[in-house]
Amino acid sequence: AQKITQTQPGMFVQEKEAVTLDCTYDTSDPSYGLFWYKQPSSGEMIFLIYQGSYDQQNATEGRYSLNFQKARKSANLVISASQLGDSAMYFCAMREGGTGGFKTIFGAGTRLFVKA
Amino acid sequence: GAVVSQHPSRVICKSGTSVKIECRSLDFQATTMFWYRQFPKQSLMLMATSNEGSKATYEQGVEKDKFLINHASLTLSTLTVTSAHPEDSSFYICSAEEPGRRRGAFFGQGTRLTVV
């Protein structure tokens, strides 16, 4: 069963505008972590943001924020003030269980295109 | 700088030969490392969990004899693609978790394998 769902294969956004990338997940484990990674054409995986299942507040990292809706099992990424360099693949990921040593699984990804 | 180093970044090999990919954690000891495979325009698929000092745990559908994983030290895991065929051509990425760190795994730079 698919545990991480990203329903947007591709998204377009105008430079300097905000964009939301959707992610829903499924788990029965009460302890889990949610991540977003950026993968440019070079292939490297760049960590963007993390949200723990017990965190009370939504995570923020600079221009990135995670809209965590626990009851709905969604963890959408919001990128504010988009830049041309934000054009890349974005993956939502989940790690079940406690810290360290537990595998991380990825969604299908969303390709973001930022227009000048 | 990179905390997980993966080598080589690119390799071309002939059908029937074996290829070894190395994944090193540079600044920490990693009892667990993970190997992923990524086809063009697709997500990262977890292949196996590499455990230091013990056998790797393979995901369903991944051939153990085809993809040999060795985690002989706390800083090095290797993936050997044995008797490679063109269908093994792919992007392989490793990751390692730093114990106690909440913010997800560090990823290697990836290895693009082409089997001709």
JSON list of C-alpha atoms in Angstrom, two decimals:
[
{"chain": "A", "resi": 1, "resn": "ALA", "atom": "CA", "xyz": [0.00, 0.00, 0.00]},
{"chain": "A", "resi": 2, "resn": "GLN", "atom": "CA", "xyz": [1.30, 3.41, -0.93]},
{"chain": "A", "resi": 3, "resn": "LYS", "atom": "CA", "xyz": [2.22, 5.30, 2.20]},
{"chain": "A", "resi": 4, "resn": "ILE", "atom": "CA", "xyz": [3.23, 8.64, 0.76]},
{"chain": "A", "resi": 5, "resn": "THR", "atom": "CA", "xyz": [1.06, 10.29, -1.87]},
{"chain": "A", "resi": 6, "resn": "GLN", "atom": "CA", "xyz": [2.00, 13.29, -3.93]},
{"chain": "A", "resi": 7, "resn": "THR", "atom": "CA", "xyz": [-0.81, 13.97, -6.37]},
{"chain": "A", "resi": 8, "resn": "GLN", "atom": "CA", "xyz": [0.81, 16.77, -8.35]},
{"chain": "A", "resi": 9, "resn": "PRO", "atom": "CA", "xyz": [3.24, 15.45, -10.97]},
{"chain": "A", "resi": 10, "resn": "GLY", "atom": "CA", "xyz": [4.09, 18.99, -12.01]},
{"chain": "A", "resi": 11, "resn": "MET", "atom": "CA", "xyz": [3.45, 22.51, -10.77]},
{"chain": "A", "resi": 12, "resn": "PHE", "atom": "CA", "xyz": [4.07, 25.94, -12.24]},
{"chain": "A", "resi": 13, "resn": "VAL", "atom": "CA", "xyz": [4.55, 29.07, -10.19]},
{"chain": "A", "resi": 14, "resn": "GLN", "atom": "CA", "xyz": [5.43, 32.63, -11.07]},
{"chain": "A", "resi": 15, "resn": "GLU", "atom": "CA", "xyz": [8.67, 33.95, -9.64]},
{"chain": "A", "resi": 16, "resn": "LYS", "atom": "CA", "xyz": [8.18, 35.71, -6.27]},
{"chain": "A", "resi": 17, "resn": "GLU", "atom": "CA", "xyz": [4.85, 34.01, -5.65]},
{"chain": "A", "resi": 18, "resn": "ALA", "atom": "CA", "xyz": [4.12, 31.30, -3.10]},
{"chain": "A", "resi": 19, "resn": "VAL", "atom": "CA", "xyz": [3.38, 27.69, -4.01]},
{"chain": "A", "resi": 20, "resn": "THR", "atom": "CA", "xyz": [2.01, 24.72, -2.08]},
{"chain": "A", "resi": 21, "resn": "LEU", "atom": "CA", "xyz": [3.10, 21.17, -2.83]},
{"chain": "A", "resi": 22, "resn": "ASP", "atom": "CA", "xyz": [0.74, 18.54, -1.52]},
{"chain": "A", "resi": 23, "resn": "CYS", "atom": "CA", "xyz": [1.60, 15.42, 0.44]},
{"chain": "A", "resi": 24, "resn": "THR", "atom": "CA", "xyz": [-0.55, 12.92, 2.28]},
{"chain": "A", "resi": 25, "resn": "TYR", "atom": "CA", "xyz": [0.68, 9.95, 4.21]},
{"chain": "A", "resi": 26, "resn": "ASP", "atom": "CA", "xyz": [-0.57, 6.83, 5.85]},
{"chain": "A", "resi": 27, "resn": "THR", "atom": "CA", "xyz": [0.79, 5.19, 8.96]},
{"chain": "A", "resi": 28, "resn": "SER", "atom": "CA", "xyz": [-0.44, 3.48, 12.10]},
{"chain": "A", "resi": 29, "resn": "ASP", "atom": "CA", "xyz": [2.75, 4.26, 14.00]},
{"chain": "A", "resi": 30, "resn": "PRO", "atom": "CA", "xyz": [2.17, 7.13, 16.48]},
{"chain": "A", "resi": 31, "resn": "SER", "atom": "CA", "xyz": [5.81, 8.17, 16.19]},
{"chain": "A", "resi": 32, "resn": "TYR", "atom": "CA", "xyz": [6.97, 9.25, 12.75]},
{"chain": "A", "resi": 33, "resn": "GLY", "atom": "CA", "xyz": [8.83, 11.99, 10.97]},
{"chain": "A", "resi": 34, "resn": "LEU", "atom": "CA", "xyz": [7.93, 13.79, 7.79]},
{"chain": "A", "resi": 35, "resn": "PHE", "atom": "CA", "xyz": [10.47, 15.33, 5.45]},
{"chain": "A", "resi": 36, "resn": "TRP", "atom": "CA", "xyz": [10.70, 17.29, 2.28]},
{"chain": "A", "resi": 37, "resn": "TYR", "atom": "CA", "xyz": [13.68, 17.03, 0.00]},
{"chain": "A", "resi": 38, "resn": "LYS", "atom": "CA", "xyz": [14.63, 18.93, -3.12]},
{"chain": "A", "resi": 39, "resn": "GLN", "atom": "CA", "xyz": [16.36, 17.14, -5.96]},
{"chain": "A", "resi": 40, "resn": "PRO", "atom": "CA", "xyz": [17.84, 19.35, -8.68]},
{"chain": "A", "resi": 41, "resn": "SER", "atom": "CA", "xyz": [18.95, 17.94, -12.01]},
{"chain": "A", "resi": 42, "resn": "SER", "atom": "CA", "xyz": [22.34, 17.05, -10.51]},
{"chain": "A", "resi": 43, "resn": "GLY", "atom": "CA", "xyz": [20.61, 14.30, -8.54]},
{"chain": "A", "resi": 44, "resn": "GLU", "atom": "CA", "xyz": [21.67, 15.24, -5.04]},
{"chain": "A", "resi": 45, "resn": "MET", "atom": "CA", "xyz": [19.02, 15.11, -2.33]},
{"chain": "A", "resi": 46, "resn": "ILE", "atom": "CA", "xyz": [18.79, 18.37, -0.43]},
{"chain": "A", "resi": 47, "resn": "PHE", "atom": "CA", "xyz": [17.04, 18.35, 2.94]},
{"chain": "A", "resi": 48, "resn": "LEU", "atom": "CA", "xyz": [14.51, 21.16, 3.25]},
{"chain": "A", "resi": 49, "resn": "ILE", "atom": "CA", "xyz": [12.36, 20.68, 6.32]},
{"chain": "A", "resi": 50, "resn": "TYR", "atom": "CA", "xyz": [11.34, 18.19, 9.00]},
{"chain": "A", "resi": 51, "resn": "GLN", "atom": "CA", "xyz": [8.18, 17.72, 11.05]},
{"chain": "A", "resi": 52, "resn": "GLY", "atom": "CA", "xyz": [7.91, 15.26, 13.91]},
{"chain": "A", "resi": 53, "resn": "SER", "atom": "CA", "xyz": [4.57, 13.64, 14.64]},
{"chain": "A", "resi": 54, "resn": "TYR", "atom": "CA", "xyz": [4.58, 15.01, 18.17]},
{"chain": "A", "resi": 55, "resn": "ASP", "atom": "CA", "xyz": [5.63, 18.52, 17.23]},
{"chain": "A", "resi": 56, "resn": "GLN", "atom": "CA", "xyz": [2.96, 20.99, 18.23]},
{"chain": "A", "resi": 57, "resn": "GLN", "atom": "CA", "xyz": [3.92, 23.71, 15.80]},
{"chain": "A", "resi": 58, "resn": "ASN", "atom": "CA", "xyz": [4.36, 23.64, 12.07]},
{"chain": "A", "resi": 59, "resn": "ALA", "atom": "CA", "xyz": [7.98, 23.53, 11.02]},
{"chain": "A", "resi": 60, "resn": "THR", "atom": "CA", "xyz": [9.56, 26.47, 9.23]},
{"chain": "A", "resi": 61, "resn": "GLU", "atom": "CA", "xyz": [12.97, 26.81, 7.60]},
{"chain": "A", "resi": 62, "resn": "GLY", "atom": "CA", "xyz": [13.51, 30.14, 5.91]},
{"chain": "A", "resi": 63, "resn": "ARG", "atom": "CA", "xyz": [11.22, 30.30, 2.88]},
{"chain": "A", "resi": 64, "resn": "TYR", "atom": "CA", "xyz": [9.96, 26.78, 3.52]},
{"chain": "A", "resi": 65, "resn": "SER", "atom": "CA", "xyz": [7.12, 25.93, 5.85]},
{"chain": "A", "resi": 66, "resn": "LEU", "atom": "CA", "xyz": [5.29, 22.70, 6.42]},
{"chain": "A", "resi": 67, "resn": "ASN", "atom": "CA", "xyz": [1.53, 22.78, 6.83]},
{"chain": "A", "resi": 68, "resn": "PHE", "atom": "CA", "xyz": [1.05, 19.80, 9.12]},
{"chain": "A", "resi": 69, "resn": "GLN", "atom": "CA", "xyz": [-2.54, 18.60, 9.45]},
{"chain": "A", "resi": 70, "resn": "LYS", "atom": "CA", "xyz": [-2.19, 15.51, 11.60]},
{"chain": "A", "resi": 71, "resn": "ALA", "atom": "CA", "xyz": [-5.85, 14.46, 11.62]},
{"chain": "A", "resi": 72, "resn": "ARG", "atom": "CA", "xyz": [-5.96, 14.68, 7.84]},
{"chain": "A", "resi": 73, "resn": "LYS", "atom": "CA", "xyz": [-2.53, 13.06, 7.53]},
{"chain": "A", "resi": 74, "resn": "SER", "atom": "CA", "xyz": [-1.24, 15.76, 5.30]},
{"chain": "A", "resi": 75, "resn": "ALA", "atom": "CA", "xyz": [2.10, 17.53, 5.27]},
{"chain": "A", "resi": 76, "resn": "ASN", "atom": "CA", "xyz": [2.07, 20.13, 2.53]},
{"chain": "A", "resi": 77, "resn": "LEU", "atom": "CA", "xyz": [5.17, 22.15, 1.73]},
{"chain": "A", "resi": 78, "resn": "VAL", "atom": "CA", "xyz": [4.76, 25.86, 1.23]},
{"chain": "A", "resi": 79, "resn": "ILE", "atom": "CA", "xyz": [7.50, 27.75, -0.57]},
{"chain": "A", "resi": 80, "resn": "SER", "atom": "CA", "xyz": [7.18, 31.49, -0.26]},
{"chain": "A", "resi": 81, "resn": "ALA", "atom": "CA", "xyz": [8.68, 34.04, -2.65]},
{"chain": "A", "resi": 82, "resn": "SER", "atom": "CA", "xyz": [9.62, 31.46, -5.28]},
{"chain": "A", "resi": 83, "resn": "GLN", "atom": "CA", "xyz": [12.96, 31.85, -7.01]},
{"chain": "A", "resi": 84, "resn": "LEU", "atom": "CA", "xyz": [14.13, 30.52, -10.36]},
{"chain": "A", "resi": 85, "resn": "GLY", "atom": "CA", "xyz": [16.54, 28.27, -8.50]},
{"chain": "A", "resi": 86, "resn": "ASP", "atom": "CA", "xyz": [13.63, 26.53, -6.83]},
{"chain": "A", "resi": 87, "resn": "SER", "atom": "CA", "xyz": [12.87, 24.71, -10.08]},
{"chain": "A", "resi": 88, "resn": "ALA", "atom": "CA", "xyz": [13.50, 21.06, -9.23]},
{"chain": "A", "resi": 89, "resn": "MET", "atom": "CA", "xyz": [11.87, 17.83, -8.12]},
{"chain": "A", "resi": 90, "resn": "TYR", "atom": "CA", "xyz": [10.43, 17.84, -4.63]},
{"chain": "A", "resi": 91, "resn": "PHE", "atom": "CA", "xyz": [9.90, 14.69, -2.63]},
{"chain": "A", "resi": 92, "resn": "CYS", "atom": "CA", "xyz": [7.85, 14.19, 0.48]},
{"chain": "A", "resi": 93, "resn": "ALA", "atom": "CA", "xyz": [9.13, 11.41, 2.70]},
{"chain": "A", "resi": 94, "resn": "MET", "atom": "CA", "xyz": [8.22, 9.64, 5.91]},
{"chain": "A", "resi": 95, "resn": "ARG", "atom": "CA", "xyz": [10.24, 7.79, 8.50]},
{"chain": "A", "resi": 96, "resn": "GLU", "atom": "CA", "xyz": [8.29, 5.63, 10.93]},
{"chain": "A", "resi": 97, "resn": "GLY", "atom": "CA", "xyz": [9.43, 4.86, 14.44]},
{"chain": "A", "resi": 98, "resn": "GLY", "atom": "CA", "xyz": [11.88, 6.66, 16.69]},
{"chain": "A", "resi": 99, "resn": "THR", "atom": "CA", "xyz": [15.07, 8.46, 15.79]},
{"chain": "A", "resi": 100, "resn": "GLY", "atom": "CA", "xyz": [17.82, 6.77, 13.85]},
{"chain": "A", "resi": 101, "resn": "GLY", "atom": "CA", "xyz": [17.90, 3.49, 12.04]},
{"chain": "A", "resi": 102, "resn": "PHE", "atom": "CA", "xyz": [14.45, 3.47, 10.56]},
{"chain": "A", "resi": 103, "resn": "LYS", "atom": "CA", "xyz": [13.91, 3.51, 6.86]},
{"chain": "A", "resi": 104, "resn": "THR", "atom": "CA", "xyz": [12.62, 6.50, 5.01]},
{"chain": "A", "resi": 105, "resn": "ILE", "atom": "CA", "xyz": [10.17, 6.07, 2.14]},
{"chain": "A", "resi": 106, "resn": "PHE", "atom": "CA", "xyz": [9.44, 8.60, -0.54]},
{"chain": "A", "resi": 107, "resn": "GLY", "atom": "CA", "xyz": [6.48, 9.85, -2.49]},
{"chain": "A", "resi": 108, "resn": "ALA", "atom": "CA", "xyz": [6.42, 9.98, -6.27]},
{"chain": "A", "resi": 109, "resn": "GLY", "atom": "CA", "xyz": [7.58, 13.58, -6.32]},
{"chain": "A", "resi": 110, "resn": "THR", "atom": "CA", "xyz": [6.40, 16.86, -7.76]},
{"chain": "A", "resi": 111, "resn": "ARG", "atom": "CA", "xyz": [8.34, 18.73, -10.40]},
{"chain": "A", "resi": 112, "resn": "LEU", "atom": "CA", "xyz": [8.21, 22.46, -9.76]},
{"chain": "A", "resi": 113, "resn": "PHE", "atom": "CA", "xyz": [8.74, 24.96, -12.56]},
{"chain": "A", "resi": 114, "resn": "VAL", "atom": "CA", "xyz": [9.32, 28.56, -11.57]},
{"chain": "A", "resi": 115, "resn": "LYS", "atom": "CA", "xyz": [8.56, 31.03, -14.34]},
{"chain": "A", "resi": 116, "resn": "ALA", "atom": "CA", "xyz": [10.33, 34.36, -14.73]},
{"chain": "B", "resi": 1, "resn": "GLY", "atom": "CA", "xyz": [30.70, 19.98, 2.99]},
{"chain": "B", "resi": 2, "resn": "ALA", "atom": "CA", "xyz": [29.24, 16.55, 2.35]},
{"chain": "B", "resi": 3, "resn": "VAL", "atom": "CA", "xyz": [28.89, 14.33, 5.38]},
{"chain": "B", "resi": 4, "resn": "VAL", "atom": "CA", "xyz": [28.09, 11.26, 3.31]},
{"chain": "B", "resi": 5, "resn": "SER", "atom": "CA", "xyz": [30.37, 10.58, 0.39]},
{"chain": "B", "resi": 6, "resn": "GLN", "atom": "CA", "xyz": [29.40, 8.21, -2.41]},
{"chain": "B", "resi": 7, "resn": "HIS", "atom": "CA", "xyz": [31.82, 6.95, -5.01]},
{"chain": "B", "resi": 8, "resn": "PRO", "atom": "CA", "xyz": [31.94, 6.76, -7.97]},
{"chain": "B", "resi": 9, "resn": "SER", "atom": "CA", "xyz": [29.53, 9.42, -9.19]},
{"chain": "B", "resi": 10, "resn": "ARG", "atom": "CA", "xyz": [29.36, 7.85, -12.63]},
{"chain": "B", "resi": 11, "resn": "VAL", "atom": "CA", "xyz": [30.32, 4.45, -13.94]},
{"chain": "B", "resi": 12, "resn": "ILE", "atom": "CA", "xyz": [29.94, 2.70, -17.25]},
{"chain": "B", "resi": 13, "resn": "CYS", "atom": "CA", "xyz": [30.48, -1.03, -17.33]},
{"chain": "B", "resi": 14, "resn": "LYS", "atom": "CA", "xyz": [30.03, -3.91, -19.74]},
{"chain": "B", "resi": 15, "resn": "SER", "atom": "CA", "xyz": [27.27, -6.45, -19.39]},
{"chain": "B", "resi": 16, "resn": "GLY", "atom": "CA", "xyz": [28.27, -9.34, -17.21]},
{"chain": "B", "resi": 17, "resn": "THR", "atom": "CA", "xyz": [30.76, -7.45, -15.10]},
{"chain": "B", "resi": 18, "resn": "SER", "atom": "CA", "xyz": [30.33, -6.37, -11.48]},
{"chain": "B", "resi": 19, "resn": "VAL", "atom": "CA", "xyz": [30.39, -2.85, -10.13]},
{"chain": "B", "resi": 20, "resn": "LYS", "atom": "CA", "xyz": [31.03, -1.72, -6.56]},
{"chain": "B", "resi": 21, "resn": "ILE", "atom": "CA", "xyz": [29.63, 1.51, -5.16]},
{"chain": "B", "resi": 22, "resn": "GLU", "atom": "CA", "xyz": [30.91, 2.90, -1.88]},
{"chain": "B", "resi": 23, "resn": "CYS", "atom": "CA", "xyz": [29.06, 4.98, 0.67]},
{"chain": "B", "resi": 24, "resn": "ARG", "atom": "CA", "xyz": [31.03, 6.60, 3.49]},
{"chain": "B", "resi": 25, "resn": "SER", "atom": "CA", "xyz": [29.88, 8.62, 6.45]},
{"chain": "B", "resi": 26, "resn": "LEU", "atom": "CA", "xyz": [32.57, 11.24, 7.00]},
{"chain": "B", "resi": 27, "resn": "ASP", "atom": "CA", "xyz": [31.72, 12.93, 10.30]},
{"chain": "B", "resi": 28, "resn": "PHE", "atom": "CA", "xyz": [29.82, 10.29, 12.23]},
{"chain": "B", "resi": 29, "resn": "GLN", "atom": "CA", "xyz": [29.47, 6.58, 12.74]},
{"chain": "B", "resi": 30, "resn": "ALA", "atom": "CA", "xyz": [26.50, 5.04, 10.99]},
{"chain": "B", "resi": 31, "resn": "THR", "atom": "CA", "xyz": [25.32, 1.68, 12.22]},
{"chain": "B", "resi": 32, "resn": "THR", "atom": "CA", "xyz": [22.64, 1.79, 9.55]},
{"chain": "B", "resi": 33, "resn": "MET", "atom": "CA", "xyz": [22.82, 2.95, 5.98]},
{"chain": "B", "resi": 34, "resn": "PHE", "atom": "CA", "xyz": [20.23, 2.73, 3.25]},
{"chain": "B", "resi": 35, "resn": "TRP", "atom": "CA", "xyz": [20.46, 2.07, -0.47]},
{"chain": "B", "resi": 36, "resn": "TYR", "atom": "CA", "xyz": [17.97, 3.49, -2.94]},
{"chain": "B", "resi": 37, "resn": "ARG", "atom": "CA", "xyz": [17.47, 3.14, -6.65]},
{"chain": "B", "resi": 38, "resn": "GLN", "atom": "CA", "xyz": [15.95, 5.82, -8.80]},
{"chain": "B", "resi": 39, "resn": "PHE", "atom": "CA", "xyz": [14.78, 5.41, -12.38]},
{"chain": "B", "resi": 40, "resn": "PRO", "atom": "CA", "xyz": [14.55, 8.49, -14.62]},
{"chain": "B", "resi": 41, "resn": "LYS", "atom": "CA", "xyz": [11.75, 10.82, -13.61]},
{"chain": "B", "resi": 42, "resn": "GLN", "atom": "CA", "xyz": [10.70, 8.50, -10.80]},
{"chain": "B", "resi": 43, "resn": "SER", "atom": "CA", "xyz": [10.95, 8.42, -7.05]},
{"chain": "B", "resi": 44, "resn": "LEU", "atom": "CA", "xyz": [13.57, 6.84, -4.84]},
{"chain": "B", "resi": 45, "resn": "MET", "atom": "CA", "xyz": [12.86, 3.19, -4.23]},
{"chain": "B", "resi": 46, "resn": "LEU", "atom": "CA", "xyz": [14.36, 1.70, -1.08]},
{"chain": "B", "resi": 47, "resn": "MET", "atom": "CA", "xyz": [16.37, -1.38, -1.97]},
{"chain": "B", "resi": 48, "resn": "ALA", "atom": "CA", "xyz": [17.86, -2.43, 1.33]},
{"chain": "B", "resi": 49, "resn": "THR", "atom": "CA", "xyz": [18.91, -1.46, 4.81]},
{"chain": "B", "resi": 50, "resn": "SER", "atom": "CA", "xyz": [22.59, -2.00, 5.47]},
{"chain": "B", "resi": 51, "resn": "ASN", "atom": "CA", "xyz": [23.42, -2.98, 9.05]},
{"chain": "B", "resi": 52, "resn": "GLU", "atom": "CA", "xyz": [26.96, -2.78, 10.38]},
{"chain": "B", "resi": 53, "resn": "GLY", "atom": "CA", "xyz": [28.25, -6.20, 11.31]},
{"chain": "B", "resi": 54, "resn": "SER", "atom": "CA", "xyz": [25.23, -8.12, 10.15]},
{"chain": "B", "resi": 55, "resn": "LYS", "atom": "CA", "xyz": [23.32, -9.03, 7.02]},
{"chain": "B", "resi": 56, "resn": "ALA", "atom": "CA", "xyz": [21.48, -6.41, 5.06]},
{"chain": "B", "resi": 57, "resn": "THR", "atom": "CA", "xyz": [17.70, -6.33, 5.08]},
{"chain": "B", "resi": 58, "resn": "TYR", "atom": "CA", "xyz": [16.32, -6.30, 1.56]},
{"chain": "B", "resi": 59, "resn": "GLU", "atom": "CA", "xyz": [13.01, -4.90, 0.46]},
{"chain": "B", "resi": 60, "resn": "GLN", "atom": "CA", "xyz": [10.53, -7.16, -1.25]},
{"chain": "B", "resi": 61, "resn": "GLY", "atom": "CA", "xyz": [11.39, -7.81, -4.85]},
{"chain": "B", "resi": 62, "resn": "VAL", "atom": "CA", "xyz": [15.07, -6.88, -4.58]},
{"chain": "B", "resi": 63, "resn": "GLU", "atom": "CA", "xyz": [17.42, -9.71, -5.52]},
{"chain": "B", "resi": 64, "resn": "LYS", "atom": "CA", "xyz": [19.91, -10.33, -2.73]},
{"chain": "B", "resi": 65, "resn": "ASP", "atom": "CA", "xyz": [22.35, -12.16, -4.96]},
{"chain": "B", "resi": 66, "resn": "LYS", "atom": "CA", "xyz": [22.22, -9.44, -7.54]},
{"chain": "B", "resi": 67, "resn": "PHE", "atom": "CA", "xyz": [22.75, -6.51, -5.21]},
{"chain": "B", "resi": 68, "resn": "LEU", "atom": "CA", "xyz": [25.33, -7.48, -2.61]},
{"chain": "B", "resi": 69, "resn": "ILE", "atom": "CA", "xyz": [25.57, -5.18, 0.37]},
{"chain": "B", "resi": 70, "resn": "ASN", "atom": "CA", "xyz": [28.42, -5.16, 2.84]},
{"chain": "B", "resi": 71, "resn": "HIS", "atom": "CA", "xyz": [28.65, -2.90, 5.88]},
{"chain": "B", "resi": 72, "resn": "ALA", "atom": "CA", "xyz": [31.99, -3.88, 7.29]},
{"chain": "B", "resi": 73, "resn": "SER", "atom": "CA", "xyz": [32.66, -0.79, 9.37]},
{"chain": "B", "resi": 74, "resn": "LEU", "atom": "CA", "xyz": [30.73, 2.00, 11.04]},
{"chain": "B", "resi": 75, "resn": "THR", "atom": "CA", "xyz": [31.61, 4.40, 8.26]},
{"chain": "B", "resi": 76, "resn": "LEU", "atom": "CA", "xyz": [31.44, 2.32, 5.10]},
{"chain": "B", "resi": 77, "resn": "SER", "atom": "CA", "xyz": [28.76, 0.42, 3.24]},
{"chain": "B", "resi": 78, "resn": "THR", "atom": "CA", "xyz": [29.22, -0.98, -0.24]},
{"chain": "B", "resi": 79, "resn": "LEU", "atom": "CA", "xyz": [26.73, -2.03, -2.88]},
{"chain": "B", "resi": 80, "resn": "THR", "atom": "CA", "xyz": [27.97, -4.43, -5.52]},
{"chain": "B", "resi": 81, "resn": "VAL", "atom": "CA", "xyz": [25.87, -4.93, -8.62]},
{"chain": "B", "resi": 82, "resn": "THR", "atom": "CA", "xyz": [26.85, -8.40, -9.78]},
{"chain": "B", "resi": 83, "resn": "SER", "atom": "CA", "xyz": [26.72, -9.61, -13.37]},
{"chain": "B", "resi": 84, "resn": "ALA", "atom": "CA", "xyz": [25.29, -6.30, -14.45]},
{"chain": "B", "resi": 85, "resn": "HIS", "atom": "CA", "xyz": [22.79, -6.07, -17.29]},
{"chain": "B", "resi": 86, "resn": "PRO", "atom": "CA", "xyz": [21.47, -3.03, -19.15]},
{"chain": "B", "resi": 87, "resn": "GLU", "atom": "CA", "xyz": [18.28, -3.10, -17.06]},
{"chain": "B", "resi": 88, "resn": "ASP", "atom": "CA", "xyz": [20.43, -2.45, -13.97]},
{"chain": "B", "resi": 89, "resn": "SER", "atom": "CA", "xyz": [21.29, 0.95, -15.39]},
{"chain": "B", "resi": 90, "resn": "SER", "atom": "CA", "xyz": [19.95, 3.45, -12.91]},
{"chain": "B", "resi": 91, "resn": "PHE", "atom": "CA", "xyz": [20.79, 6.12, -10.34]},
{"chain": "B", "resi": 92, "resn": "TYR", "atom": "CA", "xyz": [21.79, 4.60, -7.01]},
{"chain": "B", "resi": 93, "resn": "ILE", "atom": "CA", "xyz": [21.80, 6.72, -3.84]},
{"chain": "B", "resi": 94, "resn": "CYS", "atom": "CA", "xyz": [22.86, 5.86, -0.33]},
{"chain": "B", "resi": 95, "resn": "SER", "atom": "CA", "xyz": [21.90, 7.54, 2.90]},
{"chain": "B", "resi": 96, "resn": "ALA", "atom": "CA", "xyz": [23.05, 7.35, 6.48]},
{"chain": "B", "resi": 97, "resn": "GLU", "atom": "CA", "xyz": [21.44, 8.39, 9.72]},
{"chain": "B", "resi": 98, "resn": "GLU", "atom": "CA", "xyz": [23.42, 10.18, 12.37]},
{"chain": "B", "resi": 99, "resn": "PRO", "atom": "CA", "xyz": [22.34, 8.69, 15.71]},
{"chain": "B", "resi": 100, "resn": "GLY", "atom": "CA", "xyz": [20.13, 11.05, 17.69]},
{"chain": "B", "resi": 101, "resn": "ARG", "atom": "CA", "xyz": [19.62, 13.46, 14.83]},
{"chain": "B", "resi": 102, "resn": "ARG", "atom": "CA", "xyz": [15.98, 14.17, 14.16]},
{"chain": "B", "resi": 103, "resn": "ARG", "atom": "CA", "xyz": [16.37, 15.93, 10.90]},
{"chain": "B", "resi": 104, "resn": "GLY", "atom": "CA", "xyz": [16.61, 12.96, 8.63]},
{"chain": "B", "resi": 105, "resn": "ALA", "atom": "CA", "xyz": [19.36, 11.13, 6.89]},
{"chain": "B", "resi": 106, "resn": "PHE", "atom": "CA", "xyz": [22.28, 12.53, 4.99]},
{"chain": "B", "resi": 107, "resn": "PHE", "atom": "CA", "xyz": [22.40, 11.45, 1.37]},
{"chain": "B", "resi": 108, "resn": "GLY", "atom": "CA", "xyz": [25.32, 10.65, -0.83]},
{"chain": "B", "resi": 109, "resn": "GLN", "atom": "CA", "xyz": [25.74, 12.38, -4.14]},
{"chain": "B", "resi": 110, "resn": "GLY", "atom": "CA", "xyz": [24.44, 9.35, -6.04]},
{"chain": "B", "resi": 111, "resn": "THR", "atom": "CA", "xyz": [25.98, 7.04, -8.62]},
{"chain": "B", "resi": 112, "resn": "ARG", "atom": "CA", "xyz": [24.77, 6.92, -12.17]},
{"chain": "B", "resi": 113, "resn": "LEU", "atom": "CA", "xyz": [25.35, 3.40, -13.47]},
{"chain": "B", "resi": 114, "resn": "THR", "atom": "CA", "xyz": [25.21, 2.67, -17.17]},
{"chain": "B", "resi": 115, "resn": "VAL", "atom": "CA", "xyz": [25.56, -0.91, -18.32]},
{"chain": "B", "resi": 116, "resn": "VAL", "atom": "CA", "xyz": [26.39, -1.32, -22.00]}
]
